[in-house]
mmCIF file of C-alpha atoms and ligand atoms in Angstrom:
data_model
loop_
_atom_site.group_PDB
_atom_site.id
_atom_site.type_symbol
_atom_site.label_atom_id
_atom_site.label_comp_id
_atom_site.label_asym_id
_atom_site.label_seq_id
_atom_site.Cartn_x
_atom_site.Cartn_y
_atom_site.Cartn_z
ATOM 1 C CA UNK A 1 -5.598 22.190 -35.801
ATOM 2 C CA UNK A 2 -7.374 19.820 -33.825
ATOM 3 C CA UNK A 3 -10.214 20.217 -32.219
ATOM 4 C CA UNK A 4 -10.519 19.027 -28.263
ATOM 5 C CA UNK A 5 -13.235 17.841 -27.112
ATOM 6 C CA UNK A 6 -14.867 15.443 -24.778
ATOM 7 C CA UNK A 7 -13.070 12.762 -21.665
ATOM 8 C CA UNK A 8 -10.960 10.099 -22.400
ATOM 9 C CA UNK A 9 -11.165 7.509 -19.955
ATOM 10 C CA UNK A 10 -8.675 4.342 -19.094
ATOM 11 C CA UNK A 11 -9.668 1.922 -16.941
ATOM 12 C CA UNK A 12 -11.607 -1.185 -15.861
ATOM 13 C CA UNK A 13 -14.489 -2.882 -16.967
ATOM 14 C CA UNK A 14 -16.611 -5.387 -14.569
ATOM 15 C CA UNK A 15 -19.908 -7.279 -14.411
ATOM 16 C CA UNK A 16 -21.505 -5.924 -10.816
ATOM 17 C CA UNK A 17 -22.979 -9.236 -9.299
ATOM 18 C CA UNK A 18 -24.958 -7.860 -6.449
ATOM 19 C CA UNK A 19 -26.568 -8.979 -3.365
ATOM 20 C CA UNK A 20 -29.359 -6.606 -1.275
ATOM 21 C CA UNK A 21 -29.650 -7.282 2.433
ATOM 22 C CA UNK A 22 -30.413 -5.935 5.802
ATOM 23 C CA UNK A 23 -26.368 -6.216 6.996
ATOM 24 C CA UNK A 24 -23.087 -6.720 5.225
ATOM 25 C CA UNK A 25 -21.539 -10.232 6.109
ATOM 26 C CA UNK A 26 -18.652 -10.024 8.703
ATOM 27 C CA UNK A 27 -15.393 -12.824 8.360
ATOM 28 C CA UNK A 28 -16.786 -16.233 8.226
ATOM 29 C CA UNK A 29 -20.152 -15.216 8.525
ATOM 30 C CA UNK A 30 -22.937 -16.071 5.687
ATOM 31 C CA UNK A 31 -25.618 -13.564 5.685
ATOM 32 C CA UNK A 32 -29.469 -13.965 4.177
ATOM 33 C CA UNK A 33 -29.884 -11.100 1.335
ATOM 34 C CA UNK A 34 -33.108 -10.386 -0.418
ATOM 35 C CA UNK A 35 -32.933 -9.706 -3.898
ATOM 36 C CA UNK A 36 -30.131 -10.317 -6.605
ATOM 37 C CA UNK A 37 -28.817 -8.653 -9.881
ATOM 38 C CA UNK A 38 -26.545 -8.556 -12.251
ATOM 39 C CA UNK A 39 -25.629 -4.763 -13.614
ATOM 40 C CA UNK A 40 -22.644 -3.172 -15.998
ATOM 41 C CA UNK A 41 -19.976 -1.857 -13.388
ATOM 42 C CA UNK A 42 -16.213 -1.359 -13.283
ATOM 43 C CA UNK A 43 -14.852 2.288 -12.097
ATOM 44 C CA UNK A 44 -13.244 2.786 -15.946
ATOM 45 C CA UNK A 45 -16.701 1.809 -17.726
ATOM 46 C CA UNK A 46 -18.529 3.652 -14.789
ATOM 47 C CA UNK A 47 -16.734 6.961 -15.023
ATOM 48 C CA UNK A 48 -17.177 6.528 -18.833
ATOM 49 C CA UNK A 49 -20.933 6.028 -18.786
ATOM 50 C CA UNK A 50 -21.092 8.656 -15.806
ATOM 51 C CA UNK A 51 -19.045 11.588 -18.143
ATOM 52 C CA UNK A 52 -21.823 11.032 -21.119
ATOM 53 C CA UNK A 53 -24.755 11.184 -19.805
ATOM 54 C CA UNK A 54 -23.446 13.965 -17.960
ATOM 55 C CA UNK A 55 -22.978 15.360 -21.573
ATOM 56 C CA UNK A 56 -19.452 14.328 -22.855
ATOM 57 C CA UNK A 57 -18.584 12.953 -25.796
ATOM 58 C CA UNK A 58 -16.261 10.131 -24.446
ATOM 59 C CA UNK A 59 -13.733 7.390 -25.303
ATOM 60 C CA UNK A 60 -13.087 4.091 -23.104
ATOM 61 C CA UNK A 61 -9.918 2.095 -23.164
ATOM 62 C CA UNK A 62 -10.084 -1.174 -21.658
ATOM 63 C CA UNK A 63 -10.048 -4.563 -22.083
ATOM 64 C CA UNK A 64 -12.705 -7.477 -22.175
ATOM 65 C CA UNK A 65 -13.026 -11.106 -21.894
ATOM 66 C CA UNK A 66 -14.062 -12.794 -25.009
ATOM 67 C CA UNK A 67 -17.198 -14.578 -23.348
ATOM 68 C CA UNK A 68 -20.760 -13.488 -23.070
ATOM 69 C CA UNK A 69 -20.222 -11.010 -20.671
ATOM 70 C CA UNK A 70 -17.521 -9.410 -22.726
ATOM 71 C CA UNK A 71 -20.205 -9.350 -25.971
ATOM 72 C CA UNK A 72 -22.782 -7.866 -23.728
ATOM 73 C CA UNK A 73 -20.802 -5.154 -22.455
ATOM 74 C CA UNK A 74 -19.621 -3.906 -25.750
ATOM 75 C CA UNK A 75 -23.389 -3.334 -26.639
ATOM 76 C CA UNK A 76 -24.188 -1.904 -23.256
ATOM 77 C CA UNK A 77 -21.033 0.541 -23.876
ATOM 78 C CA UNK A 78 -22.593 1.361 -27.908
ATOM 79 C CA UNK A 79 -26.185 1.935 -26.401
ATOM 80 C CA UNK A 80 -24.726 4.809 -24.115
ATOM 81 C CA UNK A 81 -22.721 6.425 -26.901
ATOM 82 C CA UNK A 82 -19.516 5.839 -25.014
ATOM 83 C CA UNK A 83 -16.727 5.663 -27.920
ATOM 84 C CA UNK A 84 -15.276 1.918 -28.632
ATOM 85 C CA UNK A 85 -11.842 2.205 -30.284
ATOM 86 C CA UNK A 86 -10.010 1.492 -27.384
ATOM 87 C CA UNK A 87 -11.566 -1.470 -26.110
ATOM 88 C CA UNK A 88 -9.761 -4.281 -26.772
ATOM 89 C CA UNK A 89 -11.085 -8.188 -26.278
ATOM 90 C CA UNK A 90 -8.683 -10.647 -24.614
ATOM 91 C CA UNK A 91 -8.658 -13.920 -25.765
ATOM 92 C CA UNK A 92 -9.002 -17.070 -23.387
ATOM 93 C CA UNK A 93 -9.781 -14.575 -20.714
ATOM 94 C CA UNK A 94 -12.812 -13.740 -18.551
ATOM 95 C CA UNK A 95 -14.080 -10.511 -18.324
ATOM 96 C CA UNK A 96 -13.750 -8.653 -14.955
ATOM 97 C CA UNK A 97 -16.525 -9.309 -12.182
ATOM 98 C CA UNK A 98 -17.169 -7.529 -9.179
ATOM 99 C CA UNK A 99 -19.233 -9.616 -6.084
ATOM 100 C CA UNK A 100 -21.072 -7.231 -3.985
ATOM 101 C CA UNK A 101 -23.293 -6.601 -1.063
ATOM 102 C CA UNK A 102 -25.470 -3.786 -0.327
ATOM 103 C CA UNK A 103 -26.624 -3.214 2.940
ATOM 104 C CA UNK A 104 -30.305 -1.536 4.186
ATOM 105 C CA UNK A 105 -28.074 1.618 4.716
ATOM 106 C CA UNK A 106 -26.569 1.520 1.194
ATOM 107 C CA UNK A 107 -22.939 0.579 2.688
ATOM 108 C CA UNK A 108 -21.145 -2.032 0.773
ATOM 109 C CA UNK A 109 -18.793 -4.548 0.366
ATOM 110 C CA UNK A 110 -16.871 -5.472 -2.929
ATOM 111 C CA UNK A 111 -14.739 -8.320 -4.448
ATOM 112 C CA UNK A 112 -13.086 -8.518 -7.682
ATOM 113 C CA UNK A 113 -11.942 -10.535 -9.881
ATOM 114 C CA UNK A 114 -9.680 -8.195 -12.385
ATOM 115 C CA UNK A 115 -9.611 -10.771 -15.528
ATOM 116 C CA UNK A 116 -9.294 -9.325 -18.679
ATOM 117 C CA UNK A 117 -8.905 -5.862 -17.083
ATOM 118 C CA UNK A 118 -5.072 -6.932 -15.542
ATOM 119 C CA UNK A 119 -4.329 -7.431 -19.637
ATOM 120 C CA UNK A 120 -4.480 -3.538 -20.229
ATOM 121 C CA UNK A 121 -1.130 -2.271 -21.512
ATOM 122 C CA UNK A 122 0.779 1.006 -22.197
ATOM 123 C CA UNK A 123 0.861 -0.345 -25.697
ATOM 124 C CA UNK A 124 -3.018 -0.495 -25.685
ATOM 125 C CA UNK A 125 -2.586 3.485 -24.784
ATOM 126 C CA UNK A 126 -0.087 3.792 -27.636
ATOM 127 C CA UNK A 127 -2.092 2.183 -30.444
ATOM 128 C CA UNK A 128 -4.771 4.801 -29.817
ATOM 129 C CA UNK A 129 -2.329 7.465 -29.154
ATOM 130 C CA UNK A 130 -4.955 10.079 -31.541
ATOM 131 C CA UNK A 131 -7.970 10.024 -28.960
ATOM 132 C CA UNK A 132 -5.077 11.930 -26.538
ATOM 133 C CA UNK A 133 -4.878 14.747 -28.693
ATOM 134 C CA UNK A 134 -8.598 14.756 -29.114
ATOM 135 C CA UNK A 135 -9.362 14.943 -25.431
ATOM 136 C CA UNK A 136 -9.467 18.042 -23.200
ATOM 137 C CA UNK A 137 -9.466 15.398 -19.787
ATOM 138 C CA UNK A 138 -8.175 12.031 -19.035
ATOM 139 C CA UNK A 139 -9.870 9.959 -15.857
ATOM 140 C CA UNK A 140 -8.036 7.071 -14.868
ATOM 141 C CA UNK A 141 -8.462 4.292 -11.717
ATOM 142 C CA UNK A 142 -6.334 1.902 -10.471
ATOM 143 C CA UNK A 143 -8.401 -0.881 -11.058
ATOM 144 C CA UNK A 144 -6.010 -1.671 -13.803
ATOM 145 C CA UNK A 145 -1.773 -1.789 -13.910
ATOM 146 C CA UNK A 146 -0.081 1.019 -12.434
ATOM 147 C CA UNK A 147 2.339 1.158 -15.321
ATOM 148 C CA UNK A 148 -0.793 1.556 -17.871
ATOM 149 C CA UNK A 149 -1.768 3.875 -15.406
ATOM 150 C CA UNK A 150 1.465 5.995 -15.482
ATOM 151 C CA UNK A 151 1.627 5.651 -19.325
ATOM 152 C CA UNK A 152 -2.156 7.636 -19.576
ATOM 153 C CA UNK A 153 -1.285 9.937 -17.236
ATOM 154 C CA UNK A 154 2.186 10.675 -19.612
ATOM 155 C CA UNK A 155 0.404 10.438 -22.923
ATOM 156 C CA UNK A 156 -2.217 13.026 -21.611
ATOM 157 C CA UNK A 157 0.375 15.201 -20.056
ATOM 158 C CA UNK A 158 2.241 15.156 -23.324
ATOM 159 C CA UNK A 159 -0.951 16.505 -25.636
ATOM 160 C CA UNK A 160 -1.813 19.092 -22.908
ATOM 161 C CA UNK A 161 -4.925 16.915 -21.572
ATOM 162 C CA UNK A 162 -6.051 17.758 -18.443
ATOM 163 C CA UNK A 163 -5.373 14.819 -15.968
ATOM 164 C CA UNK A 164 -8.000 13.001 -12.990
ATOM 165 C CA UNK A 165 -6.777 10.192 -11.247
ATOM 166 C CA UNK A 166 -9.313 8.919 -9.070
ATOM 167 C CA UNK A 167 -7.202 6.664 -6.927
ATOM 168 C CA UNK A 168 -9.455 4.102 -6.222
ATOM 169 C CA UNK A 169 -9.402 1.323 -5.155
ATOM 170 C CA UNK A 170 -7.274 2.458 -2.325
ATOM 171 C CA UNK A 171 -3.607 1.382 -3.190
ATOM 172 C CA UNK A 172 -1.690 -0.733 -1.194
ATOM 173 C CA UNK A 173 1.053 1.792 -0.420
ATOM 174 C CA UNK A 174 1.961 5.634 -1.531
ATOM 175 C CA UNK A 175 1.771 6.326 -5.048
ATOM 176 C CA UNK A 176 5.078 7.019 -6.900
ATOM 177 C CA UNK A 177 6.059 10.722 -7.119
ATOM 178 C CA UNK A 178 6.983 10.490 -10.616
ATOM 179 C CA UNK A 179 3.102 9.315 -11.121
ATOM 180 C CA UNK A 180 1.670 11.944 -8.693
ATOM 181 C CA UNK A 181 3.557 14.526 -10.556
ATOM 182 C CA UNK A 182 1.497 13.609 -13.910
ATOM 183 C CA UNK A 183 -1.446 14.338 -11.966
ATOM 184 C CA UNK A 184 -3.405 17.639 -12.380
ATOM 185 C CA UNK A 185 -6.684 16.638 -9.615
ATOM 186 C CA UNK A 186 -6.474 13.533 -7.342
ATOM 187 C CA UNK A 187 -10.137 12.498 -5.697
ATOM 188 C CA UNK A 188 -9.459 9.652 -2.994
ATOM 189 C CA UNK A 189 -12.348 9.691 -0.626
ATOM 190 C CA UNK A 190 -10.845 10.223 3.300
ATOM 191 C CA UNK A 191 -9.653 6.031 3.304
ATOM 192 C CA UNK A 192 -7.193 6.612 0.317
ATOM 193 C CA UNK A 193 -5.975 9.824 1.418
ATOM 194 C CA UNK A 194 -5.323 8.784 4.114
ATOM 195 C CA UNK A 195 -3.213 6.010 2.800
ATOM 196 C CA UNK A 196 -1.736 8.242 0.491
ATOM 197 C CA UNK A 197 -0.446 10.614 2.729
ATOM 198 C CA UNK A 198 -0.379 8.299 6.151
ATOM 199 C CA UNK A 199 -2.418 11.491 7.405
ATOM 200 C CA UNK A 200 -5.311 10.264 9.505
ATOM 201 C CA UNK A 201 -8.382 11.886 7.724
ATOM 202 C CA UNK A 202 -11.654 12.080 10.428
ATOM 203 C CA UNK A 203 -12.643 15.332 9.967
ATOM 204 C CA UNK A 204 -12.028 18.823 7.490
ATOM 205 C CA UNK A 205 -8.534 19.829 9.072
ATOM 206 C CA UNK A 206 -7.315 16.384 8.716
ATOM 207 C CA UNK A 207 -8.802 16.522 4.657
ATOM 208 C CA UNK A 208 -6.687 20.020 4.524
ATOM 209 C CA UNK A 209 -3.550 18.187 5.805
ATOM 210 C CA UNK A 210 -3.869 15.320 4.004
ATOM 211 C CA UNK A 211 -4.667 17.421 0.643
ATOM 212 C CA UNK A 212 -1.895 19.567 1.409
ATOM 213 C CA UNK A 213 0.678 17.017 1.340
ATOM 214 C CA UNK A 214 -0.883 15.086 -1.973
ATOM 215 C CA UNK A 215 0.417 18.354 -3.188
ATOM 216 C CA UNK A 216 3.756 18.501 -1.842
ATOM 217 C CA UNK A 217 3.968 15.019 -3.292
ATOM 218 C CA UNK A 218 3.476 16.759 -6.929
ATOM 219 C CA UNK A 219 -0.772 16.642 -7.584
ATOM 220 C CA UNK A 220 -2.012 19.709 -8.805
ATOM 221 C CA UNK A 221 -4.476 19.722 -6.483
ATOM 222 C CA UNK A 222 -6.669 17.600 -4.096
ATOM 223 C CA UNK A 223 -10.705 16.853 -4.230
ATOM 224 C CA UNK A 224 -11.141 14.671 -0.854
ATOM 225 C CA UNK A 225 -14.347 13.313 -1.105
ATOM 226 C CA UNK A 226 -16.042 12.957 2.271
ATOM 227 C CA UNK A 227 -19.187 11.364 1.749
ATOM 228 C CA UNK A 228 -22.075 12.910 3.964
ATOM 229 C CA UNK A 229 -19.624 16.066 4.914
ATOM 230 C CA UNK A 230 -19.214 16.938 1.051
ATOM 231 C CA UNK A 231 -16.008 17.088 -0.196
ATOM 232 C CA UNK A 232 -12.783 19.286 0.116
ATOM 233 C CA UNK A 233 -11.209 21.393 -2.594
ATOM 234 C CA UNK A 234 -7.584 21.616 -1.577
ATOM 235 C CA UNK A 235 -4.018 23.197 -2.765
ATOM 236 C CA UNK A 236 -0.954 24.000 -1.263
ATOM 237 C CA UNK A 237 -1.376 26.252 0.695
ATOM 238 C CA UNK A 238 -5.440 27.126 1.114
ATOM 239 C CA UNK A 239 -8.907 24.984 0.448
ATOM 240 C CA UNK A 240 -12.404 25.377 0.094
ATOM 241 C CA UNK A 241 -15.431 23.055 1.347
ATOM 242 C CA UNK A 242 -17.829 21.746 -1.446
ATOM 243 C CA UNK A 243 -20.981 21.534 0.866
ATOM 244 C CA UNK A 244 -22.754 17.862 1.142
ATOM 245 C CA UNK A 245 -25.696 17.314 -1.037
ATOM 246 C CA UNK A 246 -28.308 15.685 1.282
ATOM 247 C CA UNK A 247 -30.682 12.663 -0.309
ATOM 248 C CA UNK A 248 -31.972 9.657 0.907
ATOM 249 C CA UNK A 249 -29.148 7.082 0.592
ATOM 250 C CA UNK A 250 -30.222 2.908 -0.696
ATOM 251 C CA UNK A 251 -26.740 2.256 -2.282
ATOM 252 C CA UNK A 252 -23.677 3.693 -2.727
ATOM 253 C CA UNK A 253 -22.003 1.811 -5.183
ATOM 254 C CA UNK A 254 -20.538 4.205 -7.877
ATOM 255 C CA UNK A 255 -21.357 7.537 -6.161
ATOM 256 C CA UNK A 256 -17.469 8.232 -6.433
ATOM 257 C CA UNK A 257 -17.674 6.995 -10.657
ATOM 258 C CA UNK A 258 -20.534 9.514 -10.717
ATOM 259 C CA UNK A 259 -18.916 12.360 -9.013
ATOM 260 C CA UNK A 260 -15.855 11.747 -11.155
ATOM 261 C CA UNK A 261 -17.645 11.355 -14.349
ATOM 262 C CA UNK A 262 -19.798 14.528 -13.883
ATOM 263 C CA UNK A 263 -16.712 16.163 -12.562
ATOM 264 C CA UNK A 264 -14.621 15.733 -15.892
ATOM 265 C CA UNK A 265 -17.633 15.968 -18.042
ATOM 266 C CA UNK A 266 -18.063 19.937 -16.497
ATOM 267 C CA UNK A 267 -14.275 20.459 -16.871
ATOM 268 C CA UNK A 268 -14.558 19.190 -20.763
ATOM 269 C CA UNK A 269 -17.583 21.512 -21.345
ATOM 270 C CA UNK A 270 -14.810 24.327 -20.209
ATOM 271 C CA UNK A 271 -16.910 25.126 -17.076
ATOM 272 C CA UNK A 272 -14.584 25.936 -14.243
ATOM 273 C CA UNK A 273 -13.871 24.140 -11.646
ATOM 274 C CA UNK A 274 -15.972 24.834 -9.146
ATOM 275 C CA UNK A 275 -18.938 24.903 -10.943
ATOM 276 C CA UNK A 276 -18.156 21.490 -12.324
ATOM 277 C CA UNK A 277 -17.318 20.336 -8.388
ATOM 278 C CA UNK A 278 -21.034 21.655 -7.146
ATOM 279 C CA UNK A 279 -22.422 19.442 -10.420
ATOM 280 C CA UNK A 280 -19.975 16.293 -9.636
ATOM 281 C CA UNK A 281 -21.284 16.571 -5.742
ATOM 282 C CA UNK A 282 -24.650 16.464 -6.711
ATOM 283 C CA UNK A 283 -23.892 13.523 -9.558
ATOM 284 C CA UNK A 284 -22.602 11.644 -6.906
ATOM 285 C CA UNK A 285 -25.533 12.219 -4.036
ATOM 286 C CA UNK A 286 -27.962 11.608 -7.202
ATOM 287 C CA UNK A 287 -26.751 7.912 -7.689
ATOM 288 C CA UNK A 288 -26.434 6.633 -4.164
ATOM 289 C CA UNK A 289 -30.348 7.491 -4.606
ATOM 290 C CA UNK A 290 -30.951 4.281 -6.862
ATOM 291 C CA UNK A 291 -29.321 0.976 -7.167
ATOM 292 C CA UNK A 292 -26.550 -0.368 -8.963
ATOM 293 C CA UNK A 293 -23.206 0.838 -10.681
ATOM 294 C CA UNK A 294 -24.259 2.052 -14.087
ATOM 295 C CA UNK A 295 -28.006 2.024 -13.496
ATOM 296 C CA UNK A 296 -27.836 4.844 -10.734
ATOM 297 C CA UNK A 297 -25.556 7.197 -12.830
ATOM 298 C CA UNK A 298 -27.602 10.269 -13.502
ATOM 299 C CA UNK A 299 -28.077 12.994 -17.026
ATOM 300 C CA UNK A 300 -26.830 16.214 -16.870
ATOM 301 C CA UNK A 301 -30.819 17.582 -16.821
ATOM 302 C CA UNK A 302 -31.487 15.345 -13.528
ATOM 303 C CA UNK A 303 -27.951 17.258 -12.038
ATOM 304 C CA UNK A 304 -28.753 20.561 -13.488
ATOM 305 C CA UNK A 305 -31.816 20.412 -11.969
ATOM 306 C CA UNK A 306 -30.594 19.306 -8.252
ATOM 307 C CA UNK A 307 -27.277 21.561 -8.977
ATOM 308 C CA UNK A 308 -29.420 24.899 -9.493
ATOM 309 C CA UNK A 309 -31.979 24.033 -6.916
ATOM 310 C CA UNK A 310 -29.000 23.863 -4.295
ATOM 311 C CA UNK A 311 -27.625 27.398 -5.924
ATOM 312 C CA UNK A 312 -30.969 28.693 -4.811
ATOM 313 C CA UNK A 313 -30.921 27.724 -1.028
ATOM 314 C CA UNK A 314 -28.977 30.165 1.531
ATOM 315 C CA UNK A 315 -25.813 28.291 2.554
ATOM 316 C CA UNK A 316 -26.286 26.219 5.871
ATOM 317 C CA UNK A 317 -24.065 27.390 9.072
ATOM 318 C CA UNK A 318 -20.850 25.648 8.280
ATOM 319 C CA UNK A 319 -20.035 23.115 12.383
HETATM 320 O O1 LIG B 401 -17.034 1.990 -7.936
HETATM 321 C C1 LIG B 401 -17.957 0.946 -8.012
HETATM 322 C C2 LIG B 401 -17.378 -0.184 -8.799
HETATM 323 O O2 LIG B 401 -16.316 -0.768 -8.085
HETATM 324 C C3 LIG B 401 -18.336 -1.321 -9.056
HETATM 325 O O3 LIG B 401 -19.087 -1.140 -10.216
HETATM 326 C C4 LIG B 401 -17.416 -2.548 -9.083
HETATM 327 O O4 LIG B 401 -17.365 -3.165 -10.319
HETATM 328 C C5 LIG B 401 -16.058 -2.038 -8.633
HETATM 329 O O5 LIG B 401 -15.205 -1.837 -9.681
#
């Protein structure tokens, strides 16, 4: 018998070039920033690094260039413990890189450039077909092809793997209902449902319409994330609000990898669902606290901590 444990994720991998400043440029317009870095991002390698230190054991496929950066990130990826035997290193082609800008409210702005990440393949999936039946979850992106995509989401489905699709970023039209279908939780934050579903998403009734109809369209069920209003648990035909987590915000850069990370970590652990929701909302409020993709992703003591705090405080009147 085998024994399941832990997240598998698929997904992309991409060196976070970031610029800090007071506003985010608009069209044409060249802004002053004040301080630069360079840090490990890419949703795939983000939600990896996000489900073990929130206590997962965890595979990553994905694909790297074969220059420095590629190198680099390999090591990065050993250091966390994340598992390696899906990562595959393209030849002749850069690894991805992601240009960003933070502004003095933590909003940002983000370019990038897919490289080696656009060379992930079903058959990349296929060769490492064993770390399916291993896996209790699956998290995937669409920072990489839609067809790899669609071939994780069937592999998992096939070995009875509980499947995330985070569909992020936001696609440039519906998803496919044969793809949706494959889906067991979908987590767009209120843009991509709203392009999902061409629902307009500004407040909790539009969430519940909009997370509604990603379950006509075949999802098992709906998480819209909705940033300082927490997030919204929804199925066909009922939903419940996952109350906001209130910190002080510097950048919000992977706050949605953390949520998801934390999210499938609690699901792998066999907690249920809502208990691994209230720990994914306060994953996510935890890294908008610090900067940087993989620096701000928080441990499971730093969640369990804010998590039972929260349990302890009376519920706020719900507006
Ligand atoms: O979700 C944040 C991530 O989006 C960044 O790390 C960047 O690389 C882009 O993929």
């Amino acid at each position: 018998m085998t024994v399941k444990a832990g997240v598998l994720v698929a997904g992309s991998c991409n060196v976070d070039l970031v610029v800090r400043g007071r506003t985010l440029p608009r069209p044409g317009e060249t802004v002053l920033g004040q301080a630069f870095f360079e840090a490990f991002g890419g949703k795939g390698a983000n939600q990896a690094v996000a489900a073990r230190r929130a206590g997962a054991r965890v595979e990553l496929v994905a694909c790297l260039g074969t220059d420095a950066y590629g190198a680099r990130y390999a090591a990065a990826l050993r250091r966390e413990g994340v598992g390696l035997r899906g990562i595959r290193q393209v030849r002749a082609v850069p690894t991805g890189v992601a240009l960003i800008v933070v502004d003095g409210a933590g909003r940002n702005q983000i370019a990038v450039a897919p490289g080696a990440n656009h060379h992930l393949r079903p058959r990349d999936l296929v060769r490492v077909r064993p770390l399916f039946a291993r896996a209790r979850v699956l998290l995937v992106q669409l920072e990489v092809p839609l067809a790899t995509v669609q071939a994780a989401l069937r592999l998992a489905r096939q070995a009875g793997v509980i499947t995330i699709l985070d569909p992020a970023p936001a696609p440039a039209r519906p998803l496919p209902r044969r793809l949706l279908r494959l889906v067991d939780l979908v987590t767009p934050n209120e843009h991509e449902a709203e392009l999902l579903t061409g629902i307009a998403v500004r407040d909790l009734r539009g969430a519940r319409a909009a997370g509604a109809r990603l379950c006509e369209q075949g999802c098992g069920a709906a998480i819209i994330t909705l940033g300082a209003r927490g997030a919204l648990h929804c199925w066909r035909h009922g939903a419940r609000h996952v109350p906001p987590v209130r910190v002080r915000t510097i950048d919000s850069t992977a706050a949605g990898d953390a949520f998801n990370g934390a999210l499938a970590a609690g699901l792998a652990a066999g907690r249920s669902l809502e208990e691994s929701l209230h720990e994914a909302a306060c994953a996510g409020a935890l890294a908008t606290t610090r900067l940087g993709a993989q620096p701000s992703l928080p441990h499971l003591d730093a969640i369990q901590r804010l998590a039972r705090r929260r349990s302890l405080r009376p519920p706020r009147p719900r507006r």
